[in-house]
Structures are given as structure tokens and as C-alpha cells.
mmCIF file of C-alpha atoms in Angstrom:
data_model
loop_
_atom_site.group_PDB
_atom_site.id
_atom_site.type_symbol
_atom_site.label_atom_id
_atom_site.label_comp_id
_atom_site.label_asym_id
_atom_site.label_seq_id
_atom_site.Cartn_x
_atom_site.Cartn_y
_atom_site.Cartn_z
ATOM 1 C CA MET P 271 36.756 66.180 136.714
ATOM 2 C CA SER P 272 37.540 66.232 140.559
ATOM 3 C CA ALA P 273 40.525 64.811 142.226
ATOM 4 C CA ILE P 274 38.373 61.968 143.860
ATOM 5 C CA SER P 275 36.986 60.956 140.365
ATOM 6 C CA LEU P 276 40.565 60.927 138.970
ATOM 7 C CA LYS P 277 41.653 58.729 141.867
ATOM 8 C CA LYS P 278 38.852 56.299 141.073
ATOM 9 C CA TYR P 279 39.635 56.034 137.370
ATOM 10 C CA ARG P 280 43.301 55.595 138.295
ATOM 11 C CA SER P 281 42.376 52.763 140.552
ATOM 12 C CA ILE P 282 40.401 51.100 137.708
ATOM 13 C CA ALA P 283 43.433 51.469 135.519
ATOM 14 C CA ASN P 284 45.619 49.839 138.197
ATOM 15 C CA ARG P 285 43.240 46.925 138.589
ATOM 16 C CA SER P 286 43.146 46.380 134.808
ATOM 17 C CA LEU P 287 46.949 46.130 134.798
ATOM 18 C CA GLN P 288 46.819 43.568 137.812
ATOM 19 C CA ASN P 289 44.158 41.514 135.844
ATOM 20 C CA VAL P 290 46.481 41.268 132.837
ATOM 21 C CA LEU P 291 49.362 40.191 135.179
ATOM 22 C CA ALA P 292 47.011 37.574 136.951
ATOM 23 C CA TYR P 293 45.963 36.076 133.602
ATOM 24 C CA ARG P 294 49.358 36.452 132.005
ATOM 25 C CA THR P 295 49.417 33.045 130.430
ATOM 26 C CA SER P 296 46.365 33.947 128.206
ATOM 27 C CA TYR P 297 48.041 37.354 127.519
ATOM 28 C CA VAL P 298 51.386 35.777 126.627
ATOM 29 C CA ILE P 299 49.723 33.296 124.285
ATOM 30 C CA GLY P 300 48.039 36.077 122.470
ATOM 31 C CA PHE P 301 51.246 38.145 122.311
ATOM 32 C CA LEU P 302 53.189 35.189 120.988
ATOM 33 C CA ALA P 303 50.516 34.745 118.215
ATOM 34 C CA ASN P 304 50.853 38.506 117.301
ATOM 35 C CA THR P 305 54.660 37.922 117.148
ATOM 36 C CA VAL P 306 54.272 34.969 114.763
ATOM 37 C CA ASN P 307 52.021 37.142 112.629
ATOM 38 C CA LEU P 308 54.619 39.831 112.598
ATOM 39 C CA LEU P 309 57.259 37.342 111.551
ATOM 40 C CA ALA P 310 54.915 36.037 108.853
ATOM 41 C CA ILE P 311 54.254 39.454 107.418
ATOM 42 C CA TYR P 312 57.886 40.379 107.562
ATOM 43 C CA PHE P 313 59.005 37.355 105.440
ATOM 44 C CA LEU P 314 56.080 37.984 103.022
ATOM 45 C CA TRP P 315 57.230 41.526 102.392
ATOM 46 C CA GLN P 316 60.865 40.290 102.198
ATOM 47 C CA GLY P 317 59.787 38.032 99.383
ATOM 48 C CA ILE P 318 57.837 40.900 97.687
ATOM 49 C CA TYR P 319 60.936 43.180 97.777
ATOM 50 C CA SER P 320 63.217 40.407 96.511
ATOM 51 C CA GLY P 321 65.098 41.911 93.515
ATOM 52 C CA ARG P 322 63.335 45.328 94.052
ATOM 53 C CA SER P 323 64.915 48.484 95.553
ATOM 54 C CA GLU P 324 61.527 50.231 96.026
ATOM 55 C CA VAL P 325 57.803 49.313 96.008
ATOM 56 C CA GLY P 326 54.982 51.896 96.113
ATOM 57 C CA GLY P 327 57.470 54.676 97.136
ATOM 58 C CA PHE P 328 58.873 52.618 100.204
ATOM 59 C CA THR P 329 62.417 51.082 100.208
ATOM 60 C CA TRP P 330 62.844 47.785 102.016
ATOM 61 C CA ASP P 331 64.553 49.537 104.997
ATOM 62 C CA GLN P 332 61.571 51.915 105.294
ATOM 63 C CA MET P 333 59.107 49.021 105.000
ATOM 64 C CA LYS P 334 60.916 47.079 107.856
ATOM 65 C CA THR P 335 60.481 50.134 110.022
ATOM 66 C CA TYR P 336 56.748 50.477 108.976
ATOM 67 C CA LEU P 337 56.145 46.977 110.003
ATOM 68 C CA LEU P 338 57.732 47.393 113.440
ATOM 69 C CA VAL P 339 55.844 50.651 114.142
ATOM 70 C CA THR P 340 52.611 49.059 112.930
ATOM 71 C CA PHE P 341 53.157 46.169 115.397
ATOM 72 C CA LEU P 342 53.643 48.642 118.276
ATOM 73 C CA ALA P 343 50.586 50.752 117.353
ATOM 74 C CA ASN P 344 48.395 47.760 117.104
ATOM 75 C CA SER P 345 49.568 46.010 120.222
ATOM 76 C CA VAL P 346 48.947 48.882 122.723
ATOM 77 C CA LEU P 347 45.228 48.200 122.539
ATOM 78 C CA SER P 348 44.665 44.490 121.941
ATOM 79 C CA TRP P 349 42.134 41.718 122.219
ATOM 80 C CA TYR P 350 41.982 41.907 126.041
ATOM 81 C CA SER P 351 40.664 45.444 126.018
ATOM 82 C CA GLU P 352 38.174 44.734 123.326
ATOM 83 C CA THR P 353 36.669 41.665 124.807
ATOM 84 C CA SER P 354 36.487 43.132 128.320
ATOM 85 C CA ILE P 355 33.901 45.689 127.003
ATOM 86 C CA SER P 356 31.733 43.403 124.955
ATOM 87 C CA GLY P 357 31.906 40.734 127.663
ATOM 88 C CA LYS P 358 30.404 43.084 130.262
ATOM 89 C CA ILE P 359 27.288 43.659 127.933
ATOM 90 C CA LEU P 360 26.883 40.057 126.914
ATOM 91 C CA ASP P 361 27.131 38.554 130.358
ATOM 92 C CA GLY P 362 24.846 41.189 131.913
ATOM 93 C CA SER P 363 27.398 42.514 134.313
ATOM 94 C CA VAL P 364 26.994 45.894 132.656
ATOM 95 C CA ALA P 365 23.864 46.284 134.907
ATOM 96 C CA MET P 366 26.205 46.699 137.827
ATOM 97 C CA ASP P 367 28.132 49.390 136.094
ATOM 98 C CA LEU P 368 24.829 51.362 135.786
ATOM 99 C CA LEU P 369 24.575 51.417 139.479
ATOM 100 C CA LYS P 370 28.068 52.819 140.113
ATOM 101 C CA PRO P 371 28.809 56.535 140.296
ATOM 102 C CA LEU P 372 31.206 56.303 137.409
ATOM 103 C CA ASP P 373 30.946 57.069 133.686
ATOM 104 C CA PHE P 374 31.003 53.776 131.866
ATOM 105 C CA GLN P 375 32.964 55.036 128.984
ATOM 106 C CA SER P 376 35.612 56.725 131.094
ATOM 107 C CA ALA P 377 35.921 53.571 133.208
ATOM 108 C CA ARG P 378 36.435 51.436 130.181
ATOM 109 C CA PHE P 379 39.015 53.900 128.838
ATOM 110 C CA SER P 380 40.842 53.686 132.071
ATOM 111 C CA GLU P 381 40.941 49.883 131.910
ATOM 112 C CA THR P 382 42.386 50.202 128.396
ATOM 113 C CA LEU P 383 45.070 52.546 129.588
ATOM 114 C CA GLY P 384 45.991 50.165 132.395
ATOM 115 C CA ALA P 385 46.342 47.161 130.033
ATOM 116 C CA SER P 386 48.150 49.302 127.483
ATOM 117 C CA LEU P 387 51.014 49.984 130.018
ATOM 118 C CA LEU P 388 51.991 46.307 129.856
ATOM 119 C CA GLU P 389 51.035 45.635 126.258
ATOM 120 C CA GLY P 390 53.020 48.645 125.073
ATOM 121 C CA GLY P 391 55.970 47.955 127.253
ATOM 122 C CA MET P 392 56.176 44.325 126.216
ATOM 123 C CA SER P 393 55.841 45.311 122.558
ATOM 124 C CA ALA P 394 58.586 47.814 122.898
ATOM 125 C CA VAL P 395 60.977 45.260 124.365
ATOM 126 C CA LEU P 396 60.106 42.840 121.672
ATOM 127 C CA LEU P 397 60.650 45.292 118.937
ATOM 128 C CA THR P 398 64.077 46.353 120.332
ATOM 129 C CA LEU P 399 65.137 42.734 120.282
ATOM 130 C CA PHE P 400 63.683 42.170 116.810
ATOM 131 C CA ALA P 401 65.358 45.326 115.586
ATOM 132 C CA SER P 402 68.736 44.398 116.960
ATOM 133 C CA PHE P 403 68.921 41.487 114.510
ATOM 134 C CA LEU P 404 67.854 43.533 111.504
ATOM 135 C CA SER P 405 70.018 45.835 109.537
ATOM 136 C CA GLY P 406 68.928 49.086 107.796
ATOM 137 C CA ILE P 407 66.161 50.081 110.174
ATOM 138 C CA THR P 408 65.188 53.762 109.525
ATOM 139 C CA LEU P 409 65.430 55.685 112.846
ATOM 140 C CA PRO P 410 64.780 59.351 113.203
ATOM 141 C CA HIS P 411 67.651 61.461 114.392
ATOM 142 C CA SER P 412 65.609 64.384 115.566
ATOM 143 C CA PRO P 413 64.311 64.299 119.179
ATOM 144 C CA LEU P 414 61.289 66.372 117.974
ATOM 145 C CA VAL P 415 60.167 63.467 115.728
ATOM 146 C CA TYR P 416 60.113 61.045 118.692
ATOM 147 C CA VAL P 417 58.036 63.503 120.658
ATOM 148 C CA LEU P 418 55.703 63.968 117.846
ATOM 149 C CA PHE P 419 55.497 60.248 117.437
ATOM 150 C CA VAL P 420 54.714 59.550 121.103
ATOM 151 C CA VAL P 421 51.992 62.225 120.988
ATOM 152 C CA SER P 422 50.611 60.676 117.821
ATOM 153 C CA LEU P 423 50.679 57.176 119.328
ATOM 154 C CA LEU P 424 48.627 58.423 122.266
ATOM 155 C CA CYS P 425 46.086 60.004 119.925
ATOM 156 C CA ALA P 426 45.999 56.716 118.038
ATOM 157 C CA ILE P 427 45.027 54.880 121.265
ATOM 158 C CA LEU P 428 42.145 57.330 121.771
ATOM 159 C CA VAL P 429 40.851 56.849 118.234
ATOM 160 C CA LYS P 430 41.281 53.052 118.327
ATOM 161 C CA PHE P 431 39.455 52.985 121.629
ATOM 162 C CA GLY P 432 36.646 54.993 120.110
ATOM 163 C CA VAL P 433 36.302 52.574 117.265
ATOM 164 C CA VAL P 434 36.496 49.482 119.542
ATOM 165 C CA TYR P 435 34.028 51.014 122.012
ATOM 166 C CA LEU P 436 31.432 51.800 119.265
ATOM 167 C CA ALA P 437 31.763 48.323 117.963
ATOM 168 C CA ALA P 438 31.438 46.693 121.435
ATOM 169 C CA LEU P 439 28.163 48.640 122.139
ATOM 170 C CA LEU P 440 26.615 46.895 119.136
ATOM 171 C CA CYS P 441 26.493 43.805 121.484
ATOM 172 C CA PHE P 442 23.447 45.402 123.055
ATOM 173 C CA TRP P 443 21.687 44.397 119.916
ATOM 174 C CA SER P 444 23.552 41.169 119.373
ATOM 175 C CA THR P 445 23.688 37.733 121.059
ATOM 176 C CA GLY P 446 27.443 37.403 120.303
ATOM 177 C CA SER P 447 30.586 39.425 119.829
ATOM 178 C CA MET P 448 32.788 37.328 117.555
ATOM 179 C CA GLY P 449 31.212 38.454 114.226
ATOM 180 C CA ILE P 450 31.263 42.160 115.301
ATOM 181 C CA VAL P 451 34.936 41.891 116.628
ATOM 182 C CA TRP P 452 36.308 40.133 113.479
ATOM 183 C CA THR P 453 34.445 42.596 111.194
ATOM 184 C CA ARG P 454 35.879 45.448 113.137
ATOM 185 C CA ILE P 455 39.340 44.038 113.019
ATOM 186 C CA ALA P 456 39.158 43.444 109.303
ATOM 187 C CA VAL P 457 37.919 46.980 108.465
ATOM 188 C CA THR P 458 40.355 48.671 110.805
ATOM 189 C CA ASN P 459 43.475 46.682 109.619
ATOM 190 C CA LEU P 460 42.532 47.431 105.935
ATOM 191 C CA LEU P 461 41.737 51.100 106.234
ATOM 192 C CA SER P 462 44.275 51.976 108.862
ATOM 193 C CA GLY P 463 47.271 50.765 106.797
ATOM 194 C CA ALA P 464 48.015 47.793 109.091
ATOM 195 C CA LEU P 465 47.903 45.426 106.340
ATOM 196 C CA VAL P 466 49.546 47.466 103.533
ATOM 197 C CA PRO P 467 50.533 51.192 103.482
ATOM 198 C CA LEU P 468 47.704 53.385 102.166
ATOM 199 C CA ALA P 469 49.930 54.525 99.433
ATOM 200 C CA PHE P 470 49.654 51.055 97.860
ATOM 201 C CA PHE P 471 45.868 51.500 97.468
ATOM 202 C CA PRO P 472 43.999 52.621 94.293
ATOM 203 C CA ASP P 473 43.764 56.465 94.340
ATOM 204 C CA TRP P 474 40.094 56.513 95.063
ATOM 205 C CA LEU P 475 40.392 54.098 97.978
ATOM 206 C CA GLU P 476 43.438 55.928 99.453
ATOM 207 C CA ARG P 477 41.548 59.174 99.281
ATOM 208 C CA LEU P 478 38.557 57.492 101.090
ATOM 209 C CA ALA P 479 40.833 56.040 103.695
ATOM 210 C CA LEU P 480 42.434 59.393 104.448
ATOM 211 C CA TRP P 481 39.024 60.912 105.140
ATOM 212 C CA LEU P 482 38.013 58.148 107.687
ATOM 213 C CA PRO P 483 39.219 57.813 111.235
ATOM 214 C CA PHE P 484 40.908 54.502 110.883
ATOM 215 C CA GLN P 485 44.082 56.050 109.158
ATOM 216 C CA SER P 486 44.768 57.891 112.490
ATOM 217 C CA ILE P 487 45.517 54.463 114.130
ATOM 218 C CA ILE P 488 48.363 53.246 112.041
ATOM 219 C CA HIS P 489 49.042 55.600 109.006
ATOM 220 C CA THR P 490 49.637 58.835 110.986
ATOM 221 C CA PRO P 491 52.078 57.488 113.568
ATOM 222 C CA THR P 492 54.107 55.503 110.912
ATOM 223 C CA MET P 493 54.260 58.534 108.573
ATOM 224 C CA ILE P 494 55.593 60.737 111.391
ATOM 225 C CA PHE P 495 58.157 58.142 112.533
ATOM 226 C CA LEU P 496 59.391 57.558 108.989
ATOM 227 C CA GLN P 497 59.686 61.360 108.542
ATOM 228 C CA GLN P 498 57.446 61.334 105.551
ATOM 229 C CA ALA P 499 55.693 64.431 107.057
ATOM 230 C CA GLY P 500 57.406 67.540 108.058
ATOM 231 C CA THR P 501 56.879 69.218 111.485
ATOM 232 C CA ALA P 502 53.967 71.426 110.288
ATOM 233 C CA GLU P 503 52.275 68.519 108.402
ATOM 234 C CA SER P 504 52.826 66.252 111.494
ATOM 235 C CA LEU P 505 51.032 68.758 113.662
ATOM 236 C CA LYS P 506 48.118 68.860 111.255
ATOM 237 C CA LEU P 507 47.917 65.134 111.213
ATOM 238 C CA ILE P 508 47.957 65.044 115.094
ATOM 239 C CA ALA P 509 45.232 67.649 115.095
ATOM 240 C CA LEU P 510 43.154 65.410 112.798
ATOM 241 C CA GLN P 511 43.806 62.438 115.130
ATOM 242 C CA ALA P 512 42.649 64.604 118.164
ATOM 243 C CA PHE P 513 39.526 65.515 116.144
ATOM 244 C CA TRP P 514 38.593 61.957 115.362
ATOM 245 C CA GLY P 515 39.378 60.933 118.953
ATOM 246 C CA ILE P 516 36.972 63.570 120.384
ATOM 247 C CA ALA P 517 34.336 62.926 117.746
ATOM 248 C CA LEU P 518 34.299 59.179 118.359
ATOM 249 C CA TRP P 519 34.269 59.774 122.144
ATOM 250 C CA PHE P 520 31.033 61.872 121.802
ATOM 251 C CA ALA P 521 29.636 59.299 119.370
ATOM 252 C CA GLY P 522 30.265 56.641 121.911
ATOM 253 C CA LYS P 523 28.412 58.676 124.565
ATOM 254 C CA ALA P 524 25.422 59.124 122.339
ATOM 255 C CA MET P 525 25.379 55.519 121.438
ATOM 256 C CA TRP P 526 25.587 54.487 125.066
ATOM 257 C CA ASN P 527 22.800 56.738 126.162
ATOM 258 C CA TRP P 528 20.605 55.400 123.245
ATOM 259 C CA ALA P 529 21.501 51.769 124.225
ATOM 260 C CA VAL P 530 20.714 52.273 127.944
ATOM 261 C CA ARG P 531 17.341 53.860 127.092
ATOM 262 C CA GLN P 532 16.441 50.828 124.874
ATOM 263 C CA VAL P 533 17.481 48.440 127.659
ATOM 264 C CA THR P 534 15.440 50.360 130.166
ATOM 265 C CA ILE P 535 12.339 50.485 127.976
ATOM 266 C CA HIS P 536 12.438 46.722 127.485
ATOM 267 C CA GLY P 537 12.849 46.049 131.112
ATOM 268 C CA GLY P 538 16.429 44.801 130.917
#
């Protein structure tokens, strides 16, 4: 990719960040809703752990950390990024993108990264405040763990974007996006470990989830942060994340090319 192309995509990322800031009221409302959801899940698990020292191999301190990391991993690519892609398809503005000398997928990924700068930063601030009122949060002591976690989190963004992008492209064959979005969210939250750790699943479902790309979004970053995977195992998990990220990227390209051909054939 040339320097000129990189400059264009960087400009798209900056514009996406500015859009989030411009419509900050909508973003703040969504962010507060996610915060309330985090508090609800926290108190739910607090009740589950009442009188128990360990559940499913997780202590209460580990579970508190798991919930915070899950919130961070989920918030760096939120509703804004998802609806911006499907919205372009449903309102027909995608036709203008076909005329631009830019790759549609790369442009949408740039928008996602731009919005993620604010979303991730806000989430990190909130989690820092939240953690300051909690005791027993399990934090790594090795700088290497933090480095591996950040790399894993970046890979998780790529994987989640791949899943979101494929789901959004289904709008080419649909008159609405809400059903697609909520189905995608339900499947992703369940099989990524966002609702409950994969270790809580029945053996057959856990094995299935570990073979699917969704676990790369939540399960892998949290396992690395909780130090439940050694350095060698963490590198293997990150390599698997990278594999799924690349695979989903090319799957998105193939689906886009197919969708555009269908639109052209039908005169759209």
C-alpha cells in the first residue's frame, strides 16, 4: 500500500473519530448503557459466588478481573462501528463508495479504528475508576504479559471487525439490519466467552467454541491477562487470532465481490 493510500485511510480514521465526538450524546448514552450492563453482570456474579471460593476454576478475584477485561474487549468495537457499515448498504450510500478509488473494506476498517481510539480510551478510564473501588483485582506483574495482552487485544479487534463486516454485508440481501445485528451479537457474546467463560460450557460446546473464531475476541485476551496461558501458549493463541483475522478478512473480500456482482446484475 502506497504512502498516499495510507494517508487517505488515516484521514478516514480521523473523520470517524470526529464523527463520534460530534454525536457524543448518542455515544455517551450507549456507553452508559454498557456501564449499567457491566454493573448488572458484576452483581449477578457476586451473588453466584456468595459463599463459594471458586466456581468453574475461577476465584471471585479472577472473575472480577475477567469481567473488566471482557468489558474493555467488547467496547473497543461497539454499536457505532457496526451500524455505520450496514447503514451505508441500507440507505444506498454504498453506491458512492463504489465510485471512490478506495477499498470499501479497508475504509470501513479505518473508520472502526478511528472510533475505537475514543471507545477504548473511555473504557480504560472507566475501568480504572471501577477497579479503584474493588479489592482483589488480579493484575499481572510481568511487563511481557501486558505486551502480549495488547497485541492480543489488537488481534481481537481485527477478528471482531471481520465478524461484524460479514454480518453487515448480509444487508445486501435484507431490507433491515436489526435482526442481523442482534443475532450476530447473541452468537458472538455466547461463543466468545463474553457472557460466561468458556470453561463453564459443557465439554462438547467448549471444544466447539475453541475451534470457532469468536473465542479470539474475548476468551484469548482474558486468558492472557489472567495468566492462565504461559508465554509459549499465549503466542500460539495470538497466532490463532491472527489466522482468524486474516481468514475473515479474505472471506469479507470474497463476500463483497459477490454482493457487488449481484447488485450490478440486478441494475442496482
